[in-house]
Coordinates of C-alpha atoms in Angstrom, one line a residue:
X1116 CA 15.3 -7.7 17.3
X1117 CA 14.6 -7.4 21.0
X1118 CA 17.8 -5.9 22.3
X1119 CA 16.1 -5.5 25.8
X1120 CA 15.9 -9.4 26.3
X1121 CA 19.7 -9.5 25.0
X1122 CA 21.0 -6.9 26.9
X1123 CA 19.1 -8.9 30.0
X1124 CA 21.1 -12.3 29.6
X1125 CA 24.8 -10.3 29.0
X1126 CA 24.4 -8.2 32.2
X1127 CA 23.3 -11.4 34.5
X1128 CA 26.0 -13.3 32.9
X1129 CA 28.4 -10.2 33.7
X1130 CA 27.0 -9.8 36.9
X1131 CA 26.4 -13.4 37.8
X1132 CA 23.3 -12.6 40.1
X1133 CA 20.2 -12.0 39.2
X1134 CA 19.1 -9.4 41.9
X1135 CA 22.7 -6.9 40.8
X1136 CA 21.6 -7.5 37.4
X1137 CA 18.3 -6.4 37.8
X1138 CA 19.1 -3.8 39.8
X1139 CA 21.7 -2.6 37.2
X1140 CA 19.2 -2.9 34.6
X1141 CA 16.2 -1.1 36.5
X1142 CA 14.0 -3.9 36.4
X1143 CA 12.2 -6.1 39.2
X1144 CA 14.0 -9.6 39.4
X1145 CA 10.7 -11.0 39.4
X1146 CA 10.6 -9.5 35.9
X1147 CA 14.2 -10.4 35.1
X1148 CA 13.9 -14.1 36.1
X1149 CA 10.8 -14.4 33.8
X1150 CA 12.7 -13.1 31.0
X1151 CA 15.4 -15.3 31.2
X1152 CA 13.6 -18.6 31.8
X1153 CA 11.0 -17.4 28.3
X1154 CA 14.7 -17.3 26.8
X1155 CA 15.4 -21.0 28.3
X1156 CA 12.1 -22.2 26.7
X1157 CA 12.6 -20.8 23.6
X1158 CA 16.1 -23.0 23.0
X1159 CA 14.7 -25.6 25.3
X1160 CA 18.2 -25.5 27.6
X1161 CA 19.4 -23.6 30.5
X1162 CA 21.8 -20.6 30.5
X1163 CA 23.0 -20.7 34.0
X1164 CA 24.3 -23.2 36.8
X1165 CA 24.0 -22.2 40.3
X1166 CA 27.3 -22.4 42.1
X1167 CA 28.7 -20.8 45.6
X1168 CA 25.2 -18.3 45.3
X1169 CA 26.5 -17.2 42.0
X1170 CA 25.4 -17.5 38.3
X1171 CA 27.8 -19.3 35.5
X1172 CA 27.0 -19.9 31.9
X1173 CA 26.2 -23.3 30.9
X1174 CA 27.7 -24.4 28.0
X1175 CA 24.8 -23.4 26.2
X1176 CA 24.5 -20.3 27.9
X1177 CA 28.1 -19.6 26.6
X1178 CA 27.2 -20.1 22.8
X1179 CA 23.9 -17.6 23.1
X1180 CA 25.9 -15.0 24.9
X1181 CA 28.3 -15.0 22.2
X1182 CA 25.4 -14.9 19.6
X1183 CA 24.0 -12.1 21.9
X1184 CA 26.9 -9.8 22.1
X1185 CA 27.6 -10.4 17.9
X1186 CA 23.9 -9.7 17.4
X1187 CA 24.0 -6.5 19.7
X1188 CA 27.5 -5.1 18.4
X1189 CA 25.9 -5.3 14.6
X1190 CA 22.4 -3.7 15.8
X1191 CA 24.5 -1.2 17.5
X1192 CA 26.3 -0.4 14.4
X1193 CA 23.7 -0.2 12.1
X1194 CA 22.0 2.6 14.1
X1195 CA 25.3 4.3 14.2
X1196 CA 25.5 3.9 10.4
X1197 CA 21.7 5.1 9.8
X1198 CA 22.7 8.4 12.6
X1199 CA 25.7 8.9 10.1
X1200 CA 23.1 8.9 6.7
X1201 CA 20.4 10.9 8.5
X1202 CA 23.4 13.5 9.1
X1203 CA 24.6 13.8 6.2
X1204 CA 20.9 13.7 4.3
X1205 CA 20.0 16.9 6.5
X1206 CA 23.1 18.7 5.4
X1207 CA 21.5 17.8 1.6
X1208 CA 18.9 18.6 -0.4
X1209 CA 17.8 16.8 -3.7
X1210 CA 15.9 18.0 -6.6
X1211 CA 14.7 17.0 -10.1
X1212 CA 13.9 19.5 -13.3
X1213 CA 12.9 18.9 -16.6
X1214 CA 15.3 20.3 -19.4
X1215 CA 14.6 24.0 -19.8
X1216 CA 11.8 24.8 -17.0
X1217 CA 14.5 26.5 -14.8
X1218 CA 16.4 28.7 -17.0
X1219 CA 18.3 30.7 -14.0
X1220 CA 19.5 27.3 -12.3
X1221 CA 23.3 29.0 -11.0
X1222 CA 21.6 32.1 -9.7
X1223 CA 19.0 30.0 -7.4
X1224 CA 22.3 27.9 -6.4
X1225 CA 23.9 31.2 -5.5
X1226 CA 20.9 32.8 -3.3
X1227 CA 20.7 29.6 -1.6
X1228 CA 24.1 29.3 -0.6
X1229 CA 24.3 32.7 1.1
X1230 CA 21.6 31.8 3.2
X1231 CA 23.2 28.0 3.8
X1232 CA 26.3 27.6 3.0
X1233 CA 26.8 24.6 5.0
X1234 CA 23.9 22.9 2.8
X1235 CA 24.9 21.1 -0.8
X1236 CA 22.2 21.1 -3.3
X1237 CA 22.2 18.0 -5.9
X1238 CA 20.4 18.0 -8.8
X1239 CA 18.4 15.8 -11.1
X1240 CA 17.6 16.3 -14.8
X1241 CA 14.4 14.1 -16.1
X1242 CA 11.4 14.1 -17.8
X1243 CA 8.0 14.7 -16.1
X1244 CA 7.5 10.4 -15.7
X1245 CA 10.8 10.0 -14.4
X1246 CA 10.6 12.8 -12.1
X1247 CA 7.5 11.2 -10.3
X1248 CA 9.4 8.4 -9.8
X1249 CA 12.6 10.3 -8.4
X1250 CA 10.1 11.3 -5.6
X1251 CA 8.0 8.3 -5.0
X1252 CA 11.4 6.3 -4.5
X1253 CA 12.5 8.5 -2.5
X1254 CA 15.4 9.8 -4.4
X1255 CA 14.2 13.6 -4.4
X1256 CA 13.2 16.0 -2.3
X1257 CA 11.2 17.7 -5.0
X1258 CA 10.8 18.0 -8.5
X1259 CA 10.4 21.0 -10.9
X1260 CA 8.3 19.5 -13.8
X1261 CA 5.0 19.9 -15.5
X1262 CA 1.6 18.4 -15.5
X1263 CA -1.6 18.6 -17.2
X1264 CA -3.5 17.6 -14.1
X1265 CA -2.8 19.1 -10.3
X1266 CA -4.8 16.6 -8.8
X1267 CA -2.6 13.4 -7.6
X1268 CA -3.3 11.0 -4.5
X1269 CA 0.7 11.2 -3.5
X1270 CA 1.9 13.9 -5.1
X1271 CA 1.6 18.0 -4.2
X1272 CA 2.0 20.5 -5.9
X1273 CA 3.2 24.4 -6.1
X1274 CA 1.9 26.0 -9.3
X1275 CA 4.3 28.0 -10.7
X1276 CA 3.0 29.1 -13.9
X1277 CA 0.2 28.0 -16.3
X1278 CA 1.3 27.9 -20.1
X1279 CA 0.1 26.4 -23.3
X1280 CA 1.7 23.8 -25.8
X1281 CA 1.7 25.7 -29.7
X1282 CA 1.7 24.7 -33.3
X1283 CA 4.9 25.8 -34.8
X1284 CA 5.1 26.0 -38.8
X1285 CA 8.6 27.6 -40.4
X1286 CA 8.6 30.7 -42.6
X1287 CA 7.1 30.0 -45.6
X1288 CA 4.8 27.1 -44.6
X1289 CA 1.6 27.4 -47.2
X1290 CA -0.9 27.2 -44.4
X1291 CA 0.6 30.4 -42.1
X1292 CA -2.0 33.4 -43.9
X1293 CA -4.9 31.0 -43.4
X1294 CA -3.9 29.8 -40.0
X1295 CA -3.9 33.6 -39.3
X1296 CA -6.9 34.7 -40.1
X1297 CA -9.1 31.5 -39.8
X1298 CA -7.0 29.2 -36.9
X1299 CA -5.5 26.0 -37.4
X1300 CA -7.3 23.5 -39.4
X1301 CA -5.5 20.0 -38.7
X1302 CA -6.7 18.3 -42.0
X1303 CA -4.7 20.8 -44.1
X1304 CA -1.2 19.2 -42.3
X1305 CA -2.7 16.2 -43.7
X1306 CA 1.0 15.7 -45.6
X1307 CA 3.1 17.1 -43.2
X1308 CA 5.6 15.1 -41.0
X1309 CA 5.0 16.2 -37.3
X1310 CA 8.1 15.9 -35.1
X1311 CA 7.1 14.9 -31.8
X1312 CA 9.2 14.0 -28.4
X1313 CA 8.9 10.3 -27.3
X1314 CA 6.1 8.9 -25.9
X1315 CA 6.9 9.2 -22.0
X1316 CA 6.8 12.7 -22.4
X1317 CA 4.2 15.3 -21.1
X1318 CA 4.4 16.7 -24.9
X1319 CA 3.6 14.0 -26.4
X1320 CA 0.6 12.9 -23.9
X1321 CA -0.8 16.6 -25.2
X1322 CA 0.1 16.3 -28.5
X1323 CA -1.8 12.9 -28.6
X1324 CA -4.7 14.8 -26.7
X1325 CA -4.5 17.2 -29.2
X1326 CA -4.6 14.6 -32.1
X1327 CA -7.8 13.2 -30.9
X1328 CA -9.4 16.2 -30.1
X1329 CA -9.5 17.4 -33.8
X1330 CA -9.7 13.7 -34.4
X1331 CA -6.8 13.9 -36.9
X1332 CA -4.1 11.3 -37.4
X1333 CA -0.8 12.1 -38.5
X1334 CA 0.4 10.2 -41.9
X1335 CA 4.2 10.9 -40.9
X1336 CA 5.9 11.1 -37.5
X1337 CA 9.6 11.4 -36.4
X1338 CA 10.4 11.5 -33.3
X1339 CA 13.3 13.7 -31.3
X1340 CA 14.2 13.6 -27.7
X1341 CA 14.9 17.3 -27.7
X1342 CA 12.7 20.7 -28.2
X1343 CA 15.7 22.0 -29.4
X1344 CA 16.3 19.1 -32.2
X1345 CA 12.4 19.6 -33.3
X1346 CA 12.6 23.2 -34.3
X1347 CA 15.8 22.9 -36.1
X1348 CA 14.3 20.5 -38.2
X1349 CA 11.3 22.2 -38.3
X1350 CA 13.4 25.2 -39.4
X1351 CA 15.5 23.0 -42.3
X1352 CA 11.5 22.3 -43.8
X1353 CA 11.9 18.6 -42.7
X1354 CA 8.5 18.8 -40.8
X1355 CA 6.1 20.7 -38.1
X1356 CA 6.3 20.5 -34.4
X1357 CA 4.7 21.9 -30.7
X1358 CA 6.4 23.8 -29.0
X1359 CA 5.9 25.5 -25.1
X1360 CA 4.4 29.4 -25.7
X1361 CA 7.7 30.2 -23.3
X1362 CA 10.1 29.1 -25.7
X1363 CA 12.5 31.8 -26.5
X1364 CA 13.6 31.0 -29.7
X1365 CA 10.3 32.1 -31.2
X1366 CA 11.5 34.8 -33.9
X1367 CA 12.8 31.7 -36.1
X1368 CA 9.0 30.6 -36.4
X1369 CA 5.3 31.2 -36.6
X1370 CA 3.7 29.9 -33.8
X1371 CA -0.3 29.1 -33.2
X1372 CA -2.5 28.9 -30.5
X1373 CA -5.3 26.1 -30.8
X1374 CA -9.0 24.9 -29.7
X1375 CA -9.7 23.9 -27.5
X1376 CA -6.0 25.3 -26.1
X1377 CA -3.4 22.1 -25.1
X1378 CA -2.6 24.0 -21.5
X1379 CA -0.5 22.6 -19.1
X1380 CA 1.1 24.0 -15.3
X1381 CA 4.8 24.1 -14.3
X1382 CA 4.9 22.8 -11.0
X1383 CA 7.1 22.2 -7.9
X1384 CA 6.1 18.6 -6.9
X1385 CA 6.5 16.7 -3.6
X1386 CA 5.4 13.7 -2.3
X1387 CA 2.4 14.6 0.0
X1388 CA 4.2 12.9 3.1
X1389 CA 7.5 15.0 2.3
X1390 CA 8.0 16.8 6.2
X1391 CA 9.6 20.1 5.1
X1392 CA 12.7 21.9 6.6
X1393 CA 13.4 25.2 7.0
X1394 CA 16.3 24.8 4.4
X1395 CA 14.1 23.0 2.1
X1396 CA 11.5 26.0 3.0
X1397 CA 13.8 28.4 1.4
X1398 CA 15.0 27.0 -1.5
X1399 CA 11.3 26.6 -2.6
X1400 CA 10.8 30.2 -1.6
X1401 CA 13.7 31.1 -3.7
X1402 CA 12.7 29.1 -6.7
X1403 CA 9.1 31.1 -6.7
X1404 CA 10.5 34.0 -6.6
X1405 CA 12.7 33.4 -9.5
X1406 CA 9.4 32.4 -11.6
X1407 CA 7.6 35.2 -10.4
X1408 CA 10.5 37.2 -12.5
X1409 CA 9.8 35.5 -15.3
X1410 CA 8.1 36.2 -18.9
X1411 CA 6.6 34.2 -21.4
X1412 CA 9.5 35.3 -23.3
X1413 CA 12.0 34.7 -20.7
X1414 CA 11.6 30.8 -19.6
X1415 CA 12.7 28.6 -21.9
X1416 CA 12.1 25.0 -22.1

């Protein structure tokens, strides 16, 4: 929309003279005359009668002023509106986690409020897919997920920590003493049922890596949407599962490490465009901190 040409014919109608609206305006009247007759092309009319050395609407004229001042009086508001959501989006930041990769969520909150209290945090919880598209659509400022890969042509990221995804058998499994001393062999789970997470899942892209890398096919898989929902069926005998080396719940089963090793990095991910504030600065500050506290046995996912 050009508001300039708009704001041309109003103030010459207002001012009915070309020279006091030009001079109103800041312009040449050379400059302002041209405008008005590419205006009177364009709709193929005039504007303006001459009468008594002044300027009056034709009827014409009258119509487009009208259309000119709605036109102006909606642009007007919209900027207001978008001033208003700009506002309100710097006084807010946005982030997305996965369930269980930021175990200490109210004390981060907490730190972050003393040092902006003016500042609301809003959070997300999604897996690693939906978190990348949280942050390409612009719904996040960040996300605290995992990948397998920290290369990505829009996305950055902060590594946190590097982990690894385990085999987890319950007490008693038949294959524990030999898994011990000689490491998993994947053709003697040839009867189990493996409990895997769904298939948009970071787990389950490694768990399918895993699969093909000791070319092995499961005979039996159920699927759960939880970690949590896994090991207690893994505990009740009704299968096997992977599980995160950080998982704290780790005294309720055996877990193995495996080659080649499924590893993986929890990461703080931004779109590579994303212009940082100082707000934002901290609360990433803040959250790398609180990782640097943590132990394999102390984040749980």
């Amino acid at each position: 929309m050009n508001t300039k040409l708009l704001e041309c014919i109003i103030t010459v109608s207002q001012e009915r003279s070309q020279s006091r609206a030009a001079a109103k305006l800041n312009i040449s009247q050379s400059a302002l005359s041209q405008q008005i007759k590419k205006v009177e092309s364009d709709i193929g009319t005039a504007l303006f009668y001459k009468e008594k050395n002044e300027l009056f609407l034709t009827d014409a004229g009258k119509i487009y002023i009208n259309g000119a001042q709605g036109a102006l009086n909606i642009y007007k508001n919209a900027l207001r509106d978008i001033q208003k959501v700009r506002t309100r989006k710097n006084k807010e930041i946005t982030f997305v986690y996965t369930k269980g990769l930021l175990k200490d969520l109210a004390g981060v909150l907490t730190e972050f409020r003393k040092m902006h209290p003016d500042i609301y945090i809003n959070t997300l919880y999604g897996t690693a897919a939906s978190a990348k598209d949280y942050l390409s659509n612009g719904i996040a400022d960040f996300a605290i997920t995992a990948t397998s890969d920290l290369s990505n042509t829009l996305l950055g990221y902060i590594p946190l920590r590097t982990t690894e995804l385990q085999l987890a058998l319950p007490y008693g499994h038949p294959m524990i003493n030999r898994f011990r001393k000689e490491g998993v062999c994947f053709e003697c789970l040839a009867e189990d049922i493996f409990i895997l997470p769904p298939n948009e899942t970071l787990s389950r892209q490694l768990s399918s890596r895993i699969f093909q890398q000791n070319r092995f096919i499961p005979r039996s898989i159920r699927e759960v949407s939880e970690i949590e929902s896994a090991i207690e069926l893994m505990i009740s005998g009704n299968g096997i599962c992977f599980v995160p080396k950080f998982h704290e719940a780790r005294d309720r089963y055996i877990a193995f490490s495996l080659v080649p090793g499924a590893n993986y990095h929890i990461v703080i991910a931004y779109m590579k465009s994303k212009i940082f504030s100082p707000a934002l600065k901290d609360l990433l500050m803040i959250l790398m901190k609180t990782y640097d506290s943590y132990t394999d046995e102390s984040v749980r996912r």
